[in-house]
Coordinates of C-alpha atoms and ligand atoms in Angstrom, one line a residue:
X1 CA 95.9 -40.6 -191.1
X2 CA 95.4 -37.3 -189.7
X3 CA 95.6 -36.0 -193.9
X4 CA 93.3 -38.2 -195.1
X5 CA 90.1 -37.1 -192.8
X6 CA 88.7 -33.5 -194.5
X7 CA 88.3 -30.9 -191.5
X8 CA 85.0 -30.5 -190.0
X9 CA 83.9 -27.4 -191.9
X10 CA 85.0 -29.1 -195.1
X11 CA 82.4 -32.2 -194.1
X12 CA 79.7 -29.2 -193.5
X13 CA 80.3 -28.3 -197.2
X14 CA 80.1 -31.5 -198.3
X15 CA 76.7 -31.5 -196.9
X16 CA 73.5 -31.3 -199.0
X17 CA 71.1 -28.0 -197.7
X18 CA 68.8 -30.1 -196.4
X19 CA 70.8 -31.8 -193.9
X20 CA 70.6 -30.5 -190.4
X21 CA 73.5 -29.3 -189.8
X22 CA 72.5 -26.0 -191.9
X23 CA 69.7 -25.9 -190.0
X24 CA 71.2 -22.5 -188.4
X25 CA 70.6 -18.6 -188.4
X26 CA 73.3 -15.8 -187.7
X27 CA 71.1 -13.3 -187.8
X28 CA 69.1 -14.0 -184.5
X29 CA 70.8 -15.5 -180.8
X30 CA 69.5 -19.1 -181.2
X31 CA 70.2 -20.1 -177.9
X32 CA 70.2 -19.2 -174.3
X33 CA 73.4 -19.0 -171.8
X34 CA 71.9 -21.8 -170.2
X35 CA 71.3 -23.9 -173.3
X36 CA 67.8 -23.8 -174.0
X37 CA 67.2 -23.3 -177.8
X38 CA 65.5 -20.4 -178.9
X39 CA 62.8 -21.2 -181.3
X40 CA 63.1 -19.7 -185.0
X41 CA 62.1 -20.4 -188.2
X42 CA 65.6 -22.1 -190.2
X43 CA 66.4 -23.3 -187.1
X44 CA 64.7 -26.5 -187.1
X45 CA 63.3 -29.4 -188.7
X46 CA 60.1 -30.4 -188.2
X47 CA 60.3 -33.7 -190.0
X48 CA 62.4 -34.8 -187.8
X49 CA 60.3 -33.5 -185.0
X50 CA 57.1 -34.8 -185.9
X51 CA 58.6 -38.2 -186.0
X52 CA 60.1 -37.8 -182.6
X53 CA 56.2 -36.6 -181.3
X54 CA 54.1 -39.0 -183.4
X55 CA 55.9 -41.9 -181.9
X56 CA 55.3 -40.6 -178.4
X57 CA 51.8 -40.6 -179.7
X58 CA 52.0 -37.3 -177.7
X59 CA 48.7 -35.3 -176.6
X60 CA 48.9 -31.3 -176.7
X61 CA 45.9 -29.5 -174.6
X62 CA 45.9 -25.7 -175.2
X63 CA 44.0 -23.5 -172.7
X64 CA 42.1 -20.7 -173.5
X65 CA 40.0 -17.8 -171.9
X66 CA 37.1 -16.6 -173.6
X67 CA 35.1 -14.7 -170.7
X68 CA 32.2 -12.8 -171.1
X69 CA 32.4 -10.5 -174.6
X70 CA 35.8 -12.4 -175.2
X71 CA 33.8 -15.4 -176.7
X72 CA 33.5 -13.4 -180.0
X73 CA 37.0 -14.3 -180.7
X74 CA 37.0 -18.2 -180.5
X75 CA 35.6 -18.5 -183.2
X76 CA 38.6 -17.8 -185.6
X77 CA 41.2 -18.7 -182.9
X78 CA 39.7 -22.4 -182.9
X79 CA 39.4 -22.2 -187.1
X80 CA 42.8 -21.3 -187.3
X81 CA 44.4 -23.2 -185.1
X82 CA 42.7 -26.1 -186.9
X83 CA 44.3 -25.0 -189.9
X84 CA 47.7 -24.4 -188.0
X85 CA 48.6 -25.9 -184.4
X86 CA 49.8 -29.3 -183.8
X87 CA 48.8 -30.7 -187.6
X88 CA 49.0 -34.0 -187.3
X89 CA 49.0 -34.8 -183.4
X90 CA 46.1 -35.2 -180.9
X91 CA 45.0 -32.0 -179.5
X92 CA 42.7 -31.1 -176.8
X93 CA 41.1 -27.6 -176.6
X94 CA 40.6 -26.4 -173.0
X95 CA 37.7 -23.7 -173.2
X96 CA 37.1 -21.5 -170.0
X97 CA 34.4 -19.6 -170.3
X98 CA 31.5 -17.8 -168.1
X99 CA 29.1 -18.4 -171.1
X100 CA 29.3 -22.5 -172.6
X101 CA 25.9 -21.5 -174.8
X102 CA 28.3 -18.9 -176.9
X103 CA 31.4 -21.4 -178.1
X104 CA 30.9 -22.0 -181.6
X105 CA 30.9 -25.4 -183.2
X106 CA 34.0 -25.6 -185.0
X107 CA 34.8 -29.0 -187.6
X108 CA 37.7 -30.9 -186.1
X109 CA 40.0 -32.9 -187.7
X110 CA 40.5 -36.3 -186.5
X111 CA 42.3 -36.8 -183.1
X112 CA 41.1 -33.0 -181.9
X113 CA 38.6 -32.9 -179.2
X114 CA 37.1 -29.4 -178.0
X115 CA 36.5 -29.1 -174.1
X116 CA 34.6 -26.6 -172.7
X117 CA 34.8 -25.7 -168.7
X118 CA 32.6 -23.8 -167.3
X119 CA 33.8 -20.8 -164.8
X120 CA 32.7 -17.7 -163.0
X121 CA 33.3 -14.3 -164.0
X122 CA 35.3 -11.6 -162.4
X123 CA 33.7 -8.4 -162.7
X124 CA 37.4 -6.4 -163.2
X125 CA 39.8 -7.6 -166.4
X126 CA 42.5 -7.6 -164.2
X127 CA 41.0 -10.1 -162.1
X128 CA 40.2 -12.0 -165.6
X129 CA 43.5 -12.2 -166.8
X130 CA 45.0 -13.2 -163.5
X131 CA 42.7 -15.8 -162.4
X132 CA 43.8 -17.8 -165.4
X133 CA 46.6 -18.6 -163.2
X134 CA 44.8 -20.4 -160.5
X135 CA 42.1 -22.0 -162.9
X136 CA 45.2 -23.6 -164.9
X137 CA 46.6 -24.5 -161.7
X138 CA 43.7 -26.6 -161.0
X139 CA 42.5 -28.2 -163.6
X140 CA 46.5 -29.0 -163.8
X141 CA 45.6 -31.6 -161.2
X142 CA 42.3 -32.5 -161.6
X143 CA 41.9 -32.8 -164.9
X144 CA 44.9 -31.7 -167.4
X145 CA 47.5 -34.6 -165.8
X146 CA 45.3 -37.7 -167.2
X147 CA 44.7 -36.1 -170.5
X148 CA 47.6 -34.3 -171.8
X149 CA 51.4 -34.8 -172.3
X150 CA 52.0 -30.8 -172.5
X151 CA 50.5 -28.0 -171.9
X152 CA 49.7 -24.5 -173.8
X153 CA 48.2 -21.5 -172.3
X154 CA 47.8 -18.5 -174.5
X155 CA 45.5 -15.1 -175.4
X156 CA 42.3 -15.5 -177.0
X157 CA 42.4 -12.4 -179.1
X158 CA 44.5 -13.9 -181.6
X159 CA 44.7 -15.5 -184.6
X160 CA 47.3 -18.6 -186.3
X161 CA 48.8 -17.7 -189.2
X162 CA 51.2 -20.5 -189.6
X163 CA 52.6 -23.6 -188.5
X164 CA 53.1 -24.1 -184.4
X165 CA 54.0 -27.6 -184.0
X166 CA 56.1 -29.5 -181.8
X167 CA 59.1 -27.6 -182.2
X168 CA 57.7 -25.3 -179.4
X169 CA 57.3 -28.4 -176.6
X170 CA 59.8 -28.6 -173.9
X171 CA 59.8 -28.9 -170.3
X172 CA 59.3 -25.5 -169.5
X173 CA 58.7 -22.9 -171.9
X174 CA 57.8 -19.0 -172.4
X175 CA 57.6 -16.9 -175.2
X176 CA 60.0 -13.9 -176.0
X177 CA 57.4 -10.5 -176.0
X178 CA 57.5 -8.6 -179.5
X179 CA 58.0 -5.4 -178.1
X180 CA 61.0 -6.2 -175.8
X181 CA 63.0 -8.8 -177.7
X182 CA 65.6 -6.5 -179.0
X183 CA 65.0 -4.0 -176.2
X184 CA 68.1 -3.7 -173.6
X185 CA 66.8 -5.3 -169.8
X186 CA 67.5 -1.9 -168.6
X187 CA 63.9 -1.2 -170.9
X188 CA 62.1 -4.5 -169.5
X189 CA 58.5 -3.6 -167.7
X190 CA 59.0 -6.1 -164.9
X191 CA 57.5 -4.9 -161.5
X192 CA 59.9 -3.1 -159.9
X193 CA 58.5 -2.2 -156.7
X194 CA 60.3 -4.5 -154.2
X195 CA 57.3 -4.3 -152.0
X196 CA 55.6 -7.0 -154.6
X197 CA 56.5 -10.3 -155.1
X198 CA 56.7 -9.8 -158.9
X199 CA 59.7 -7.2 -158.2
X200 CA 62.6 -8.2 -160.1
X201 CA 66.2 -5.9 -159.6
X202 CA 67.3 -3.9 -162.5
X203 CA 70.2 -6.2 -162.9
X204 CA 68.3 -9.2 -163.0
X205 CA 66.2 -11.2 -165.6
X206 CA 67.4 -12.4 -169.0
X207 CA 64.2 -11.5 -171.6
X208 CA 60.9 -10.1 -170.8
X209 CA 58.4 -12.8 -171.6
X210 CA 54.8 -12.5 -172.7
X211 CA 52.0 -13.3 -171.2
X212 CA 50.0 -14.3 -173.7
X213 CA 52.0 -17.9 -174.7
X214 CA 53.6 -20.1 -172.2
X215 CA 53.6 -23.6 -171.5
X216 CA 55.3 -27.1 -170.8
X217 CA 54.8 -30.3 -169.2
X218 CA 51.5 -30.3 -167.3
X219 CA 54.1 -30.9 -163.9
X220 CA 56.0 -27.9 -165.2
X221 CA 52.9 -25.9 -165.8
X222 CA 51.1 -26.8 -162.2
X223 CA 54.3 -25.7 -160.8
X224 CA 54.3 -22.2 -162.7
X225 CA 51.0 -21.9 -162.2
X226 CA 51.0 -22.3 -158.5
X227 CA 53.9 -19.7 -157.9
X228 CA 52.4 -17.0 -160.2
X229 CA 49.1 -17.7 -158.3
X230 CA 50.2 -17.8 -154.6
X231 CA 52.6 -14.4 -155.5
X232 CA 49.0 -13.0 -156.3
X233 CA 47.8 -13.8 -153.2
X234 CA 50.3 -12.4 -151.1
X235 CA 50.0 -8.9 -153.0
X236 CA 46.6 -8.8 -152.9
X237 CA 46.5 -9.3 -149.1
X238 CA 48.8 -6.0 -149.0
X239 CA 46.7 -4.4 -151.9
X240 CA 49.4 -5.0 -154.7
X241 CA 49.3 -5.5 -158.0
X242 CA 51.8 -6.2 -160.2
X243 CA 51.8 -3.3 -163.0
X244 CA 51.5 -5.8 -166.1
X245 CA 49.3 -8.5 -163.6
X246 CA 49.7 -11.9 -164.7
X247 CA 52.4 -11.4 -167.6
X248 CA 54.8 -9.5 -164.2
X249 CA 54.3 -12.9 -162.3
X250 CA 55.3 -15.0 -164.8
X251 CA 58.3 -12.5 -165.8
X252 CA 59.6 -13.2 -162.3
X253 CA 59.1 -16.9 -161.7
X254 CA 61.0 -16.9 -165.4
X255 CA 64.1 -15.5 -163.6
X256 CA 64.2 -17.7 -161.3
X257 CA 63.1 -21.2 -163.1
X258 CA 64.3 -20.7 -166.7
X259 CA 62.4 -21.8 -169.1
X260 CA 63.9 -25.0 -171.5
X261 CA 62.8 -23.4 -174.3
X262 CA 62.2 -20.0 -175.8
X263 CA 59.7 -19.0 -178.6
X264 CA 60.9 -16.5 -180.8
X265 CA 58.1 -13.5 -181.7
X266 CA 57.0 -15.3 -184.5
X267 CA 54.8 -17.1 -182.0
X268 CA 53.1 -13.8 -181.0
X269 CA 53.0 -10.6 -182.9
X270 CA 51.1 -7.8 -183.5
X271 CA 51.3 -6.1 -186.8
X272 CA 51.4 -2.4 -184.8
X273 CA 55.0 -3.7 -184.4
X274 CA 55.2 -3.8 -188.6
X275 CA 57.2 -6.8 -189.9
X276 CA 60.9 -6.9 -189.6
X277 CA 63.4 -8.9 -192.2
X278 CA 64.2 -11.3 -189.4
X279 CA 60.9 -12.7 -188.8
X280 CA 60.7 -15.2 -191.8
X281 CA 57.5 -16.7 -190.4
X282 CA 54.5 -15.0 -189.0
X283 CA 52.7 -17.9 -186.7
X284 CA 50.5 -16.0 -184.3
X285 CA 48.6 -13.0 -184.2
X286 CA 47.3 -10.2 -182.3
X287 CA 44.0 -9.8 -183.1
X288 CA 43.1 -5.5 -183.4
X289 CA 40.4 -5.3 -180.2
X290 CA 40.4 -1.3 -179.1
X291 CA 36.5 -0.7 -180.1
X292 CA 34.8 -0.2 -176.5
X293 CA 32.4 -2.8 -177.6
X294 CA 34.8 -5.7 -176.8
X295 CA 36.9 -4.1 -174.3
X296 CA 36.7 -1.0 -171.8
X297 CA 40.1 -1.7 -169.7
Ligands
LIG301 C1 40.7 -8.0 -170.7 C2 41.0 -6.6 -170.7 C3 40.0 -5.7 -170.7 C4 38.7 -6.1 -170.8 C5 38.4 -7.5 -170.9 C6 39.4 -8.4 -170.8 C7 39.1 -9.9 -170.9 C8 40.2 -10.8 -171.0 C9 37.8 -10.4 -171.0 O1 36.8 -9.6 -170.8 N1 37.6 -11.7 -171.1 C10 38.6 -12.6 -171.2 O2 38.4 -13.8 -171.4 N2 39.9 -12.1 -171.1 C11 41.0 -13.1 -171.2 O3 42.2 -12.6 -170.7 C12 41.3 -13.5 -172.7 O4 41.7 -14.8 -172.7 C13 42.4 -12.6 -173.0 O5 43.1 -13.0 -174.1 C14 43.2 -12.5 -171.7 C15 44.1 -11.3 -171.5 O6 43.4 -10.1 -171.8 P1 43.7 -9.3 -173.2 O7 44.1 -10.3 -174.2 O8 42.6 -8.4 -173.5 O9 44.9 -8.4 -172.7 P2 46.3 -8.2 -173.6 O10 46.2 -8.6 -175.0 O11 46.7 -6.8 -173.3 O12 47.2 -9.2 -172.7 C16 48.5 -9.1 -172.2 O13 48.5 -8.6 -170.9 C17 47.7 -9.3 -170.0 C18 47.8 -8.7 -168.6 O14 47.5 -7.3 -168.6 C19 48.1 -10.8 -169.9 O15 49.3 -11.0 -169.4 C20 48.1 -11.3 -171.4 O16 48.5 -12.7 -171.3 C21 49.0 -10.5 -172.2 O17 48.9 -11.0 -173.6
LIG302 MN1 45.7 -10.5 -175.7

């Protein structure tokens, strides 16, 4: 009995390439010690996937930021993300923004709503990019939990490039940072002064996330959301601030709450960074933004 069944890597031969089982790199880790896939092109398939989300009948809102000269960008962010994220499900577009009269009018497919929410401005960038935290937060409750299944909260100053589609959902989920994620933890820029509550010891922490791409269940995200902003808070009232704001927050609650799922780079690059053999797929993009017209941080 025992002669008759071929072994198991003889069945993997057997297989055609398109079944699932090949659905494997060996160049890149493609999971985490605690189990949570790391998201890479050929490691997937998003057939299967968009099955598994289309008979949820699953909703996607992704939050963005476009405050005062930042608008400029929506306009190819929300054109390309047409063209790229969540093809085929129902997406929401959360729009903050201190100026409603500037977001362009974009064609939607079917099933894609655009939502724009008006919000105050903070006079310094830091204050921007860290507030985002406490607006997520909530509209999280008031709003986002009726709406939406999941959650995604990235950059405005970007644009898709290629597919990003449910292969990225997941509980919890945070994106691996293009410049670190070949870089030793010795290298990561957490916040290392213990004094803030974003300090995390040099021989903790698994990657160094980015900012700029993060998301999950709208419970997951509330949750997040309302750690990163309360840690704020508390520095603040001590005149802290966490050396990479926002993105040092996140990088510490990450430690502690690891994420389900990680994104690979391919869901945020920045051509300054080149274009390496093992990214196979380029899906979202830094956006160049240094001219002091746009930007004077
Ligand atoms: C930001 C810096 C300097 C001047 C203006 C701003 C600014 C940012 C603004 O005037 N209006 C605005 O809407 N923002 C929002 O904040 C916008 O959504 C933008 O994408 C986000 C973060 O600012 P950004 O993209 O200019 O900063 P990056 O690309 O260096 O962001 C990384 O580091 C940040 C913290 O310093 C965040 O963690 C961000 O998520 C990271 O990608
Ligand atoms: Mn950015």
């Amino acid at each position: 009995f025992k002669e008759q069944l071929p072994p198991y890597f003889l069945l993997l031969q057997c297989d055609s390439k398109e079944n699932f089982l090949f659905h494997r790199r060996s160049d890149v880790l493609m999971m985490t010690p605690w189990f949570a896939p790391i998201v890479w092109e050929g490691t997937y398939n998003s057939e299967i996937l968009n099955e598994q989300f289309r008979r949820r009948n699953v909703t996607v809102g992704l939050t963005v930021f476009a405050i005062k000269k930042y608008t400029v960008f929506l306009n190819k962010f929300l054109e390309t993300a047409e063209t790229y994220f969540m093809v085929g499900h129902r997406v929401n577009y959360y729009i903050f923004t201190d100026r409603p009269e500037e977001v362009p009018k974009v064609p939607l497919k079917e099933g894609r709503n655009v939502v724009v929410l008006q919000v105050q401005n903070y006079p310094r960038w830091q204050e921007i990019s860290m507030r985002r935290m406490e607006l997520i937060n909530s509209f999280s409750q008031q709003r986002f939990i009726n709406e939406v299944s999941y959650l995604v909260c990235v950059d405005v100053d970007m644009r898709f490039n290629d597919q990003v589609g449910v292969e990225i959902l997941s509980n919890l989920f945070g994106t691996l940072h293009p410049h670190f994620y070949a870089a030793e933890r010795q290298s990561f820029t957490y916040e290392r002064r213990p004094a803030s509550q974003a300090y995390v010891p040099r021989d903790e922490g698994d990657f160094y996330y980015a900012g700029g791409f993060f998301g999950g269940t709208v419970m997951e995200v509330y949750k997040l959301t309302k750690k990163c902003h309360e840690a704020m808070m508390v520095d603040k009232a001590k005149g802290i601030e966490a050396i990479w704001q926002d993105e040092s927050y996140l990088n510490k609650y990450f430690v502690y709450y690891k994420p389900t799922k990680i994104l690979s780079p391919e869901y945020l690059w920045d051509d300054d960074l080149g274009r390496p053999e093992i990214l196979k797929k380029i899906r979202f993009l830094a956006l160049p933004k240094n001219h002091a017209a746009i930007r004077n941080k």
